[in-house]
């Protein structure tokens, strides 16, 4: 049910045929916040994935050179 509400409010943010006042205004504001949260979480996951790949490469290089033994 929560995912359906998030979907409908996010979709209502892209309705341009009516002025965003009243219940549509509240829905579009909630949809905008849901979209900002989703994009922020997606960006955080992407950055943490890049950090993980970089750290794995650093550990592999250090292990190959014999500096650090795992």
XYZ file of C-alpha atoms in Angstrom:
70
model
C 0.000 0.000 0.000
C 2.843 2.373 0.865
C 4.587 1.737 -2.465
C 1.336 2.477 -4.310
C 0.952 5.787 -2.437
C 4.563 6.719 -3.214
C 4.021 5.821 -6.875
C 0.833 7.885 -7.196
C 2.255 10.948 -5.423
C 5.472 10.797 -7.464
C 3.464 10.462 -10.655
C 1.273 13.402 -9.685
C 4.394 15.579 -9.545
C 4.631 15.264 -13.353
C 1.037 16.337 -14.081
C 1.269 19.675 -15.879
C -2.316 20.077 -17.107
C -3.649 21.546 -13.847
C -2.387 24.055 -11.359
C -0.896 22.373 -8.291
C -3.279 23.666 -5.653
C -5.385 21.918 -3.046
C -5.060 18.150 -2.745
C -3.000 17.996 -5.957
C -0.556 20.496 -4.453
C -0.128 18.388 -1.316
C 0.282 15.265 -3.419
C 2.885 16.860 -5.684
C 4.862 18.163 -2.706
C 4.907 14.681 -1.143
C 5.872 13.176 -4.505
C 8.739 15.637 -4.850
C 10.064 14.637 -1.426
C 9.752 10.938 -2.259
C 11.676 11.496 -5.501
C 14.411 13.431 -3.688
C 14.757 10.623 -1.138
C 14.894 7.961 -3.855
C 17.530 9.805 -5.900
C 19.583 10.516 -2.783
C 19.548 6.880 -1.717
C 20.438 5.782 -5.249
C 23.360 8.205 -5.352
C 24.604 7.029 -1.928
C 24.481 3.393 -3.056
C 26.405 4.269 -6.221
C 29.133 6.119 -4.315
C 29.471 3.346 -1.730
C 29.794 0.812 -4.557
C 32.635 2.842 -6.108
C 34.382 3.045 -2.718
C 34.036 -0.706 -2.296
C 35.537 -1.401 -5.739
C 38.397 1.039 -5.112
C 39.202 -0.497 -1.720
C 39.166 -3.997 -3.176
C 41.623 -2.902 -5.877
C 43.887 -1.265 -3.259
C 43.853 -4.424 -1.128
C 44.600 -6.542 -4.210
C 47.572 -4.320 -5.171
C 48.946 -4.334 -1.634
C 48.531 -8.111 -1.442
C 50.226 -8.576 -4.840
C 53.201 -6.499 -3.742
C 53.468 -8.462 -0.507
C 52.948 -5.391 1.677
C 49.793 -6.682 3.362
C 48.967 -10.347 3.821
C 45.270 -11.145 4.076
